[in-house]
JSON list of C-alpha atoms in Angstrom, two decimals:
[
{"chain": "U", "resi": 10, "resn": "ASP", "atom": "CA", "xyz": [-8.02, 10.39, 18.83]},
{"chain": "U", "resi": 11, "resn": "ALA", "atom": "CA", "xyz": [-11.63, 9.34, 19.29]},
{"chain": "U", "resi": 12, "resn": "LYS", "atom": "CA", "xyz": [-12.56, 5.68, 19.46]},
{"chain": "U", "resi": 13, "resn": "THR", "atom": "CA", "xyz": [-15.12, 4.34, 17.00]},
{"chain": "U", "resi": 14, "resn": "THR", "atom": "CA", "xyz": [-17.79, 1.65, 17.01]},
{"chain": "U", "resi": 15, "resn": "GLN", "atom": "CA", "xyz": [-19.01, 0.16, 13.75]},
{"chain": "U", "resi": 16, "resn": "PRO", "atom": "CA", "xyz": [-21.12, -2.95, 13.14]},
{"chain": "U", "resi": 17, "resn": "PRO", "atom": "CA", "xyz": [-18.79, -5.76, 12.06]},
{"chain": "U", "resi": 18, "resn": "SER", "atom": "CA", "xyz": [-20.85, -6.68, 9.02]},
{"chain": "U", "resi": 19, "resn": "MET", "atom": "CA", "xyz": [-23.85, -5.61, 6.94]},
{"chain": "U", "resi": 20, "resn": "ASP", "atom": "CA", "xyz": [-25.65, -6.80, 3.84]},
{"chain": "U", "resi": 21, "resn": "CYS", "atom": "CA", "xyz": [-27.33, -4.64, 1.24]},
{"chain": "U", "resi": 22, "resn": "ALA", "atom": "CA", "xyz": [-29.35, -5.52, -1.85]},
{"chain": "U", "resi": 23, "resn": "GLU", "atom": "CA", "xyz": [-27.89, -4.33, -5.13]},
{"chain": "U", "resi": 24, "resn": "GLY", "atom": "CA", "xyz": [-29.44, -1.05, -6.22]},
{"chain": "U", "resi": 25, "resn": "ARG", "atom": "CA", "xyz": [-30.59, -0.13, -2.75]},
{"chain": "U", "resi": 26, "resn": "ALA", "atom": "CA", "xyz": [-29.04, 2.47, -0.49]},
{"chain": "U", "resi": 27, "resn": "ALA", "atom": "CA", "xyz": [-26.41, 1.23, 1.94]},
{"chain": "U", "resi": 28, "resn": "ASN", "atom": "CA", "xyz": [-26.37, 3.09, 5.24]},
{"chain": "U", "resi": 29, "resn": "LEU", "atom": "CA", "xyz": [-23.26, 2.45, 7.31]},
{"chain": "U", "resi": 30, "resn": "PRO", "atom": "CA", "xyz": [-23.34, 3.84, 10.86]},
{"chain": "U", "resi": 31, "resn": "CYS", "atom": "CA", "xyz": [-20.41, 4.85, 13.02]},
{"chain": "U", "resi": 32, "resn": "ASN", "atom": "CA", "xyz": [-20.40, 5.89, 16.65]},
{"chain": "U", "resi": 33, "resn": "HIS", "atom": "CA", "xyz": [-17.60, 8.26, 17.67]},
{"chain": "U", "resi": 34, "resn": "SER", "atom": "CA", "xyz": [-18.96, 9.63, 20.93]},
{"chain": "U", "resi": 35, "resn": "THR", "atom": "CA", "xyz": [-15.56, 10.80, 22.22]},
{"chain": "U", "resi": 36, "resn": "ILE", "atom": "CA", "xyz": [-14.79, 12.91, 19.15]},
{"chain": "U", "resi": 37, "resn": "SER", "atom": "CA", "xyz": [-13.29, 16.32, 19.88]},
{"chain": "U", "resi": 38, "resn": "GLY", "atom": "CA", "xyz": [-14.29, 19.57, 18.27]},
{"chain": "U", "resi": 39, "resn": "ASN", "atom": "CA", "xyz": [-11.50, 19.76, 15.72]},
{"chain": "U", "resi": 40, "resn": "GLU", "atom": "CA", "xyz": [-11.52, 16.15, 14.57]},
{"chain": "U", "resi": 41, "resn": "TYR", "atom": "CA", "xyz": [-12.70, 15.49, 11.05]},
{"chain": "U", "resi": 42, "resn": "VAL", "atom": "CA", "xyz": [-14.54, 12.25, 10.35]},
{"chain": "U", "resi": 43, "resn": "TYR", "atom": "CA", "xyz": [-13.00, 10.37, 7.43]},
{"chain": "U", "resi": 44, "resn": "TRP", "atom": "CA", "xyz": [-14.44, 7.36, 5.64]},
{"chain": "U", "resi": 45, "resn": "TYR", "atom": "CA", "xyz": [-12.30, 4.92, 3.69]},
{"chain": "U", "resi": 46, "resn": "ARG", "atom": "CA", "xyz": [-13.01, 1.54, 2.19]},
{"chain": "U", "resi": 47, "resn": "GLN", "atom": "CA", "xyz": [-10.81, -1.40, 1.33]},
{"chain": "U", "resi": 48, "resn": "ILE", "atom": "CA", "xyz": [-11.84, -3.72, -1.43]},
{"chain": "U", "resi": 49, "resn": "HIS", "atom": "CA", "xyz": [-10.29, -7.15, -1.04]},
{"chain": "U", "resi": 50, "resn": "SER", "atom": "CA", "xyz": [-6.47, -7.05, -1.29]},
{"chain": "U", "resi": 51, "resn": "GLN", "atom": "CA", "xyz": [-6.42, -3.46, -2.56]},
{"chain": "U", "resi": 52, "resn": "GLY", "atom": "CA", "xyz": [-5.15, -0.28, -0.91]},
{"chain": "U", "resi": 53, "resn": "PRO", "atom": "CA", "xyz": [-7.64, 1.71, 1.18]},
{"chain": "U", "resi": 54, "resn": "GLN", "atom": "CA", "xyz": [-9.66, 4.12, -0.93]},
{"chain": "U", "resi": 55, "resn": "TYR", "atom": "CA", "xyz": [-10.74, 7.54, 0.27]},
{"chain": "U", "resi": 56, "resn": "ILE", "atom": "CA", "xyz": [-14.49, 8.09, 0.15]},
{"chain": "U", "resi": 57, "resn": "ILE", "atom": "CA", "xyz": [-15.45, 11.29, 1.93]},
{"chain": "U", "resi": 58, "resn": "HIS", "atom": "CA", "xyz": [-14.82, 13.36, 5.04]},
{"chain": "U", "resi": 59, "resn": "GLY", "atom": "CA", "xyz": [-16.52, 16.09, 7.03]},
{"chain": "U", "resi": 60, "resn": "LEU", "atom": "CA", "xyz": [-16.34, 18.17, 10.20]},
{"chain": "U", "resi": 61, "resn": "LYS", "atom": "CA", "xyz": [-19.82, 19.43, 11.10]},
{"chain": "U", "resi": 62, "resn": "ASN", "atom": "CA", "xyz": [-21.92, 19.73, 7.99]},
{"chain": "U", "resi": 63, "resn": "ASN", "atom": "CA", "xyz": [-23.26, 16.95, 5.85]},
{"chain": "U", "resi": 64, "resn": "GLU", "atom": "CA", "xyz": [-21.18, 16.27, 2.79]},
{"chain": "U", "resi": 65, "resn": "THR", "atom": "CA", "xyz": [-21.85, 14.71, -0.61]},
{"chain": "U", "resi": 66, "resn": "ASN", "atom": "CA", "xyz": [-19.59, 13.74, -3.45]},
{"chain": "U", "resi": 67, "resn": "GLU", "atom": "CA", "xyz": [-19.80, 11.46, -6.45]},
{"chain": "U", "resi": 68, "resn": "MET", "atom": "CA", "xyz": [-19.25, 8.37, -4.33]},
{"chain": "U", "resi": 69, "resn": "ALA", "atom": "CA", "xyz": [-21.33, 8.88, -1.21]},
{"chain": "U", "resi": 70, "resn": "SER", "atom": "CA", "xyz": [-23.04, 11.15, 1.29]},
{"chain": "U", "resi": 71, "resn": "LEU", "atom": "CA", "xyz": [-21.93, 11.70, 4.86]},
{"chain": "U", "resi": 72, "resn": "ILE", "atom": "CA", "xyz": [-24.46, 12.60, 7.52]},
{"chain": "U", "resi": 73, "resn": "ILE", "atom": "CA", "xyz": [-23.00, 13.85, 10.81]},
{"chain": "U", "resi": 74, "resn": "THR", "atom": "CA", "xyz": [-25.31, 14.28, 13.79]},
{"chain": "U", "resi": 75, "resn": "GLU", "atom": "CA", "xyz": [-25.55, 17.72, 15.35]},
{"chain": "U", "resi": 76, "resn": "ASP", "atom": "CA", "xyz": [-23.66, 16.62, 18.46]},
{"chain": "U", "resi": 77, "resn": "ARG", "atom": "CA", "xyz": [-21.04, 15.00, 16.19]},
{"chain": "U", "resi": 78, "resn": "LYS", "atom": "CA", "xyz": [-21.12, 11.79, 18.21]},
{"chain": "U", "resi": 79, "resn": "SER", "atom": "CA", "xyz": [-22.12, 9.65, 15.28]},
{"chain": "U", "resi": 80, "resn": "SER", "atom": "CA", "xyz": [-22.19, 9.66, 11.51]},
{"chain": "U", "resi": 81, "resn": "THR", "atom": "CA", "xyz": [-23.66, 7.63, 8.67]},
{"chain": "U", "resi": 82, "resn": "LEU", "atom": "CA", "xyz": [-22.11, 6.93, 5.31]},
{"chain": "U", "resi": 83, "resn": "ILE", "atom": "CA", "xyz": [-24.69, 6.51, 2.57]},
{"chain": "U", "resi": 84, "resn": "LEU", "atom": "CA", "xyz": [-24.00, 4.76, -0.70]},
{"chain": "U", "resi": 85, "resn": "PRO", "atom": "CA", "xyz": [-27.15, 5.76, -2.62]},
{"chain": "U", "resi": 86, "resn": "HIS", "atom": "CA", "xyz": [-27.31, 2.87, -5.10]},
{"chain": "U", "resi": 87, "resn": "ALA", "atom": "CA", "xyz": [-25.06, 0.04, -3.98]},
{"chain": "U", "resi": 88, "resn": "THR", "atom": "CA", "xyz": [-23.43, -2.12, -6.64]},
{"chain": "U", "resi": 89, "resn": "LEU", "atom": "CA", "xyz": [-21.56, -5.40, -6.35]},
{"chain": "U", "resi": 90, "resn": "ARG", "atom": "CA", "xyz": [-18.32, -3.44, -6.64]},
{"chain": "U", "resi": 91, "resn": "ASP", "atom": "CA", "xyz": [-19.14, -1.65, -3.39]},
{"chain": "U", "resi": 92, "resn": "THR", "atom": "CA", "xyz": [-18.54, -4.89, -1.45]},
{"chain": "U", "resi": 93, "resn": "ALA", "atom": "CA", "xyz": [-15.66, -3.92, 0.84]},
{"chain": "U", "resi": 94, "resn": "VAL", "atom": "CA", "xyz": [-14.64, -3.14, 4.41]},
{"chain": "U", "resi": 95, "resn": "TYR", "atom": "CA", "xyz": [-15.64, 0.42, 5.32]},
{"chain": "U", "resi": 96, "resn": "TYR", "atom": "CA", "xyz": [-13.67, 2.35, 7.94]},
{"chain": "U", "resi": 97, "resn": "CYS", "atom": "CA", "xyz": [-14.85, 5.37, 9.88]},
{"chain": "U", "resi": 98, "resn": "ILE", "atom": "CA", "xyz": [-11.85, 7.36, 11.19]},
{"chain": "U", "resi": 99, "resn": "PRO", "atom": "CA", "xyz": [-12.11, 10.44, 13.39]},
{"chain": "U", "resi": 100, "resn": "ARG", "atom": "CA", "xyz": [-8.86, 12.15, 12.78]},
{"chain": "U", "resi": 101, "resn": "ARG", "atom": "CA", "xyz": [-6.88, 14.76, 14.68]},
{"chain": "U", "resi": 102, "resn": "GLY", "atom": "CA", "xyz": [-3.48, 13.11, 14.70]},
{"chain": "U", "resi": 103, "resn": "GLN", "atom": "CA", "xyz": [-2.57, 10.10, 12.63]},
{"chain": "U", "resi": 104, "resn": "PHE", "atom": "CA", "xyz": [-5.04, 7.75, 10.99]},
{"chain": "U", "resi": 105, "resn": "TYR", "atom": "CA", "xyz": [-5.88, 4.75, 13.13]},
{"chain": "U", "resi": 106, "resn": "PHE", "atom": "CA", "xyz": [-7.90, 2.16, 11.28]},
{"chain": "U", "resi": 107, "resn": "GLY", "atom": "CA", "xyz": [-10.23, 0.03, 13.39]},
{"chain": "U", "resi": 108, "resn": "THR", "atom": "CA", "xyz": [-11.93, -3.16, 12.32]},
{"chain": "U", "resi": 109, "resn": "GLY", "atom": "CA", "xyz": [-14.52, -1.42, 10.13]},
{"chain": "U", "resi": 110, "resn": "THR", "atom": "CA", "xyz": [-17.76, -2.77, 8.69]},
{"chain": "U", "resi": 111, "resn": "SER", "atom": "CA", "xyz": [-17.66, -5.52, 6.10]},
{"chain": "U", "resi": 112, "resn": "LEU", "atom": "CA", "xyz": [-20.37, -4.61, 3.60]},
{"chain": "U", "resi": 113, "resn": "THR", "atom": "CA", "xyz": [-21.62, -7.30, 1.25]},
{"chain": "U", "resi": 114, "resn": "VAL", "atom": "CA", "xyz": [-23.80, -6.20, -1.65]},
{"chain": "U", "resi": 115, "resn": "ILE", "atom": "CA", "xyz": [-26.11, -9.02, -2.65]},
{"chain": "U", "resi": 116, "resn": "PRO", "atom": "CA", "xyz": [-27.36, -9.46, -6.24]},
{"chain": "Y", "resi": 25, "resn": "ASP", "atom": "CA", "xyz": [-1.33, 7.57, -14.43]},
{"chain": "Y", "resi": 26, "resn": "THR", "atom": "CA", "xyz": [-1.06, 5.80, -11.09]},
{"chain": "Y", "resi": 27, "resn": "ALA", "atom": "CA", "xyz": [-1.02, 8.34, -8.25]},
{"chain": "Y", "resi": 28, "resn": "VAL", "atom": "CA", "xyz": [0.79, 6.22, -5.65]},
{"chain": "Y", "resi": 29, "resn": "SER", "atom": "CA", "xyz": [2.75, 3.26, -6.94]},
{"chain": "Y", "resi": 30, "resn": "GLN", "atom": "CA", "xyz": [4.71, 0.55, -5.14]},
{"chain": "Y", "resi": 31, "resn": "THR", "atom": "CA", "xyz": [7.22, -2.02, -6.30]},
{"chain": "Y", "resi": 32, "resn": "PRO", "atom": "CA", "xyz": [7.31, -4.92, -6.12]},
{"chain": "Y", "resi": 33, "resn": "LYS", "atom": "CA", "xyz": [3.71, -6.08, -5.80]},
{"chain": "Y", "resi": 34, "resn": "TYR", "atom": "CA", "xyz": [4.81, -9.42, -4.35]},
{"chain": "Y", "resi": 35, "resn": "LEU", "atom": "CA", "xyz": [8.00, -10.23, -2.49]},
{"chain": "Y", "resi": 36, "resn": "VAL", "atom": "CA", "xyz": [8.93, -13.70, -1.28]},
{"chain": "Y", "resi": 37, "resn": "THR", "atom": "CA", "xyz": [12.18, -14.07, 0.61]},
{"chain": "Y", "resi": 38, "resn": "GLN", "atom": "CA", "xyz": [14.02, -16.10, 3.22]},
{"chain": "Y", "resi": 39, "resn": "MET", "atom": "CA", "xyz": [14.39, -15.27, 6.89]},
{"chain": "Y", "resi": 40, "resn": "GLY", "atom": "CA", "xyz": [17.45, -13.18, 7.61]},
{"chain": "Y", "resi": 41, "resn": "ASN", "atom": "CA", "xyz": [17.56, -11.47, 4.22]},
{"chain": "Y", "resi": 42, "resn": "ASP", "atom": "CA", "xyz": [17.48, -7.71, 3.66]},
{"chain": "Y", "resi": 43, "resn": "LYS", "atom": "CA", "xyz": [14.89, -6.31, 1.28]},
{"chain": "Y", "resi": 44, "resn": "SER", "atom": "CA", "xyz": [13.50, -2.97, 0.09]},
{"chain": "Y", "resi": 45, "resn": "ILE", "atom": "CA", "xyz": [10.08, -1.83, -1.05]},
{"chain": "Y", "resi": 46, "resn": "LYS", "atom": "CA", "xyz": [9.82, 1.28, -3.18]},
{"chain": "Y", "resi": 47, "resn": "CYS", "atom": "CA", "xyz": [7.06, 3.88, -3.24]},
{"chain": "Y", "resi": 48, "resn": "GLU", "atom": "CA", "xyz": [6.53, 6.81, -5.56]},
{"chain": "Y", "resi": 49, "resn": "GLN", "atom": "CA", "xyz": [3.78, 9.41, -5.70]},
{"chain": "Y", "resi": 50, "resn": "ASN", "atom": "CA", "xyz": [3.14, 11.81, -8.58]},
{"chain": "Y", "resi": 51, "resn": "LEU", "atom": "CA", "xyz": [0.60, 13.95, -6.73]},
{"chain": "Y", "resi": 52, "resn": "GLY", "atom": "CA", "xyz": [3.03, 16.59, -5.54]},
{"chain": "Y", "resi": 53, "resn": "HIS", "atom": "CA", "xyz": [2.23, 15.78, -1.92]},
{"chain": "Y", "resi": 54, "resn": "ASP", "atom": "CA", "xyz": [4.47, 16.81, 0.96]},
{"chain": "Y", "resi": 55, "resn": "THR", "atom": "CA", "xyz": [3.83, 13.86, 3.26]},
{"chain": "Y", "resi": 56, "resn": "MET", "atom": "CA", "xyz": [4.24, 10.13, 2.75]},
{"chain": "Y", "resi": 57, "resn": "TYR", "atom": "CA", "xyz": [3.50, 7.15, 4.98]},
{"chain": "Y", "resi": 58, "resn": "TRP", "atom": "CA", "xyz": [4.09, 3.46, 5.41]},
{"chain": "Y", "resi": 59, "resn": "TYR", "atom": "CA", "xyz": [1.42, 1.16, 6.84]},
{"chain": "Y", "resi": 60, "resn": "LYS", "atom": "CA", "xyz": [1.48, -2.54, 7.69]},
{"chain": "Y", "resi": 61, "resn": "GLN", "atom": "CA", "xyz": [-1.57, -4.80, 7.39]},
{"chain": "Y", "resi": 62, "resn": "ASP", "atom": "CA", "xyz": [-1.14, -8.12, 9.13]},
{"chain": "Y", "resi": 63, "resn": "SER", "atom": "CA", "xyz": [-2.92, -11.43, 8.61]},
{"chain": "Y", "resi": 64, "resn": "LYS", "atom": "CA", "xyz": [-5.77, -10.31, 10.86]},
{"chain": "Y", "resi": 65, "resn": "LYS", "atom": "CA", "xyz": [-6.32, -7.35, 8.54]},
{"chain": "Y", "resi": 66, "resn": "PHE", "atom": "CA", "xyz": [-5.39, -4.69, 11.09]},
{"chain": "Y", "resi": 67, "resn": "LEU", "atom": "CA", "xyz": [-3.93, -1.70, 9.29]},
{"chain": "Y", "resi": 68, "resn": "LYS", "atom": "CA", "xyz": [-1.33, 0.17, 11.36]},
{"chain": "Y", "resi": 69, "resn": "ILE", "atom": "CA", "xyz": [0.77, 3.19, 10.58]},
{"chain": "Y", "resi": 70, "resn": "MET", "atom": "CA", "xyz": [4.53, 2.65, 10.75]},
{"chain": "Y", "resi": 71, "resn": "PHE", "atom": "CA", "xyz": [6.17, 5.85, 9.53]},
{"chain": "Y", "resi": 72, "resn": "SER", "atom": "CA", "xyz": [5.28, 9.31, 8.38]},
{"chain": "Y", "resi": 73, "resn": "TYR", "atom": "CA", "xyz": [7.62, 11.55, 6.40]},
{"chain": "Y", "resi": 74, "resn": "ASN", "atom": "CA", "xyz": [7.09, 15.25, 5.68]},
{"chain": "Y", "resi": 75, "resn": "ASN", "atom": "CA", "xyz": [9.35, 16.91, 3.12]},
{"chain": "Y", "resi": 76, "resn": "LYS", "atom": "CA", "xyz": [11.97, 14.18, 3.52]},
{"chain": "Y", "resi": 77, "resn": "GLU", "atom": "CA", "xyz": [11.94, 14.43, 7.31]},
{"chain": "Y", "resi": 78, "resn": "LEU", "atom": "CA", "xyz": [10.72, 11.68, 9.63]},
{"chain": "Y", "resi": 79, "resn": "ILE", "atom": "CA", "xyz": [7.87, 12.99, 11.78]},
{"chain": "Y", "resi": 80, "resn": "ILE", "atom": "CA", "xyz": [6.46, 9.81, 13.26]},
{"chain": "Y", "resi": 81, "resn": "ASN", "atom": "CA", "xyz": [7.76, 6.35, 14.04]},
{"chain": "Y", "resi": 82, "resn": "GLU", "atom": "CA", "xyz": [5.13, 4.17, 15.66]},
{"chain": "Y", "resi": 83, "resn": "THR", "atom": "CA", "xyz": [7.24, 1.78, 17.77]},
{"chain": "Y", "resi": 84, "resn": "VAL", "atom": "CA", "xyz": [8.56, -0.05, 14.76]},
{"chain": "Y", "resi": 85, "resn": "PRO", "atom": "CA", "xyz": [11.67, -2.27, 15.22]},
{"chain": "Y", "resi": 86, "resn": "ASN", "atom": "CA", "xyz": [14.83, -0.53, 14.07]},
{"chain": "Y", "resi": 87, "resn": "ARG", "atom": "CA", "xyz": [15.26, -3.29, 11.48]},
{"chain": "Y", "resi": 88, "resn": "PHE", "atom": "CA", "xyz": [12.80, -1.16, 9.48]},
{"chain": "Y", "resi": 89, "resn": "SER", "atom": "CA", "xyz": [14.28, 2.00, 8.05]},
{"chain": "Y", "resi": 90, "resn": "PRO", "atom": "CA", "xyz": [12.43, 4.42, 5.78]},
{"chain": "Y", "resi": 91, "resn": "LYS", "atom": "CA", "xyz": [14.49, 6.34, 3.27]},
{"chain": "Y", "resi": 92, "resn": "SER", "atom": "CA", "xyz": [13.25, 9.36, 1.35]},
{"chain": "Y", "resi": 93, "resn": "PRO", "atom": "CA", "xyz": [15.60, 10.44, -1.46]},
{"chain": "Y", "resi": 94, "resn": "ASP", "atom": "CA", "xyz": [13.18, 13.19, -2.47]},
{"chain": "Y", "resi": 95, "resn": "LYS", "atom": "CA", "xyz": [9.65, 14.38, -1.73]},
{"chain": "Y", "resi": 96, "resn": "ALA", "atom": "CA", "xyz": [8.11, 12.01, -4.28]},
{"chain": "Y", "resi": 97, "resn": "HIS", "atom": "CA", "xyz": [9.71, 8.81, -2.99]},
{"chain": "Y", "resi": 98, "resn": "LEU", "atom": "CA", "xyz": [9.63, 6.93, 0.29]},
{"chain": "Y", "resi": 99, "resn": "ASN", "atom": "CA", "xyz": [11.31, 3.55, 0.34]},
{"chain": "Y", "resi": 100, "resn": "LEU", "atom": "CA", "xyz": [11.13, 0.99, 3.12]},
{"chain": "Y", "resi": 101, "resn": "HIS", "atom": "CA", "xyz": [14.23, -1.05, 3.86]},
{"chain": "Y", "resi": 102, "resn": "ILE", "atom": "CA", "xyz": [13.96, -4.09, 6.11]},
{"chain": "Y", "resi": 103, "resn": "ASN", "atom": "CA", "xyz": [17.02, -5.81, 7.58]},
{"chain": "Y", "resi": 104, "resn": "SER", "atom": "CA", "xyz": [17.22, -9.35, 8.92]},
{"chain": "Y", "resi": 105, "resn": "LEU", "atom": "CA", "xyz": [13.70, -10.31, 7.90]},
{"chain": "Y", "resi": 106, "resn": "GLU", "atom": "CA", "xyz": [11.66, -12.38, 10.36]},
{"chain": "Y", "resi": 107, "resn": "LEU", "atom": "CA", "xyz": [8.62, -14.59, 9.88]},
{"chain": "Y", "resi": 108, "resn": "GLY", "atom": "CA", "xyz": [6.47, -12.00, 11.67]},
{"chain": "Y", "resi": 109, "resn": "ASP", "atom": "CA", "xyz": [7.30, -9.41, 9.04]},
{"chain": "Y", "resi": 110, "resn": "SER", "atom": "CA", "xyz": [5.04, -11.23, 6.58]},
{"chain": "Y", "resi": 111, "resn": "ALA", "atom": "CA", "xyz": [2.24, -8.80, 5.81]},
{"chain": "Y", "resi": 112, "resn": "VAL", "atom": "CA", "xyz": [0.95, -6.39, 3.21]},
{"chain": "Y", "resi": 113, "resn": "TYR", "atom": "CA", "xyz": [2.73, -3.04, 3.28]},
{"chain": "Y", "resi": 114, "resn": "PHE", "atom": "CA", "xyz": [0.94, 0.04, 1.99]},
{"chain": "Y", "resi": 115, "resn": "CYS", "atom": "CA", "xyz": [2.44, 3.36, 1.06]},
{"chain": "Y", "resi": 116, "resn": "ALA", "atom": "CA", "xyz": [0.30, 6.51, 1.18]},
{"chain": "Y", "resi": 117, "resn": "SER", "atom": "CA", "xyz": [0.67, 10.24, 0.64]},
{"chain": "Y", "resi": 118, "resn": "SER", "atom": "CA", "xyz": [-1.20, 13.40, 1.61]},
{"chain": "Y", "resi": 119, "resn": "PRO", "atom": "CA", "xyz": [-0.89, 17.07, 0.69]},
{"chain": "Y", "resi": 120, "resn": "ARG", "atom": "CA", "xyz": [-0.05, 18.05, 4.27]},
{"chain": "Y", "resi": 121, "resn": "THR", "atom": "CA", "xyz": [-0.31, 16.75, 7.81]},
{"chain": "Y", "resi": 122, "resn": "SER", "atom": "CA", "xyz": [-3.34, 18.59, 9.17]},
{"chain": "Y", "resi": 123, "resn": "GLY", "atom": "CA", "xyz": [-6.65, 20.16, 8.43]},
{"chain": "Y", "resi": 124, "resn": "ARG", "atom": "CA", "xyz": [-8.70, 19.45, 5.36]},
{"chain": "Y", "resi": 125, "resn": "GLY", "atom": "CA", "xyz": [-5.54, 18.73, 3.38]},
{"chain": "Y", "resi": 126, "resn": "TYR", "atom": "CA", "xyz": [-4.88, 15.56, 5.26]},
{"chain": "Y", "resi": 127, "resn": "THR", "atom": "CA", "xyz": [-6.67, 13.10, 2.98]},
{"chain": "Y", "resi": 128, "resn": "GLN", "atom": "CA", "xyz": [-4.36, 10.18, 2.36]},
{"chain": "Y", "resi": 129, "resn": "TYR", "atom": "CA", "xyz": [-4.11, 8.32, -0.92]},
{"chain": "Y", "resi": 130, "resn": "PHE", "atom": "CA", "xyz": [-2.89, 4.76, -0.78]},
{"chain": "Y", "resi": 131, "resn": "GLY", "atom": "CA", "xyz": [-0.82, 2.62, -3.09]},
{"chain": "Y", "resi": 132, "resn": "PRO", "atom": "CA", "xyz": [-1.83, -0.90, -4.17]},
{"chain": "Y", "resi": 133, "resn": "GLY", "atom": "CA", "xyz": [0.27, -2.63, -1.54]},
{"chain": "Y", "resi": 134, "resn": "THR", "atom": "CA", "xyz": [3.24, -5.00, -1.46]},
{"chain": "Y", "resi": 135, "resn": "ARG", "atom": "CA", "xyz": [2.61, -8.50, -0.15]},
{"chain": "Y", "resi": 136, "resn": "LEU", "atom": "CA", "xyz": [5.74, -9.64, 1.69]},
{"chain": "Y", "resi": 137, "resn": "THR", "atom": "CA", "xyz": [6.12, -13.33, 2.52]},
{"chain": "Y", "resi": 138, "resn": "VAL", "atom": "CA", "xyz": [9.04, -14.42, 4.68]},
{"chain": "Y", "resi": 139, "resn": "LEU", "atom": "CA", "xyz": [9.82, -18.15, 4.55]}
]
């Protein structure tokens, strides 16, 4: 499975878009990119996933570069409840959670 | 209705005891998992079960034994508990083990404290 690099922490003003980057330069052609988040003390929550094309759902948008070596999760209008640790997981075998990005949404 | 549920939510016990954590999913999924999240917040997979059959065991001590009475349940039994077993244990399930159907849905976690 591909290794990932995410910034350890980010801040975002409430109501603004939060853009969370992930580098997965060793990703292979059949590995999906999954994004999960973990709000303090809760179970990880699925957000979105994609293979090649950009994806959007009610929670977020996922932008995957053409070479698939990086992706960006976009929360269009961050709220205080979006404060969490966000994990980017390229997946071919099992899920391996890294250290993620701790996003703090500031009032 | 809760999709993936775990009981108990908190478990405090003495070293050397045997304990079980239960997990149930009502999503009709074929595959269930157990994860451990330690004090440093690293989340690691322990077991994966597909249709009641163990398909992965990630170098977990044999004091840990998963038991799946049916497709909707995956319980975790721990013998001779040690201090290092203190952690939060998460159960998860997914429709299948590959492709787009792999999305995993997690339970709320069980916080185990060994004294």
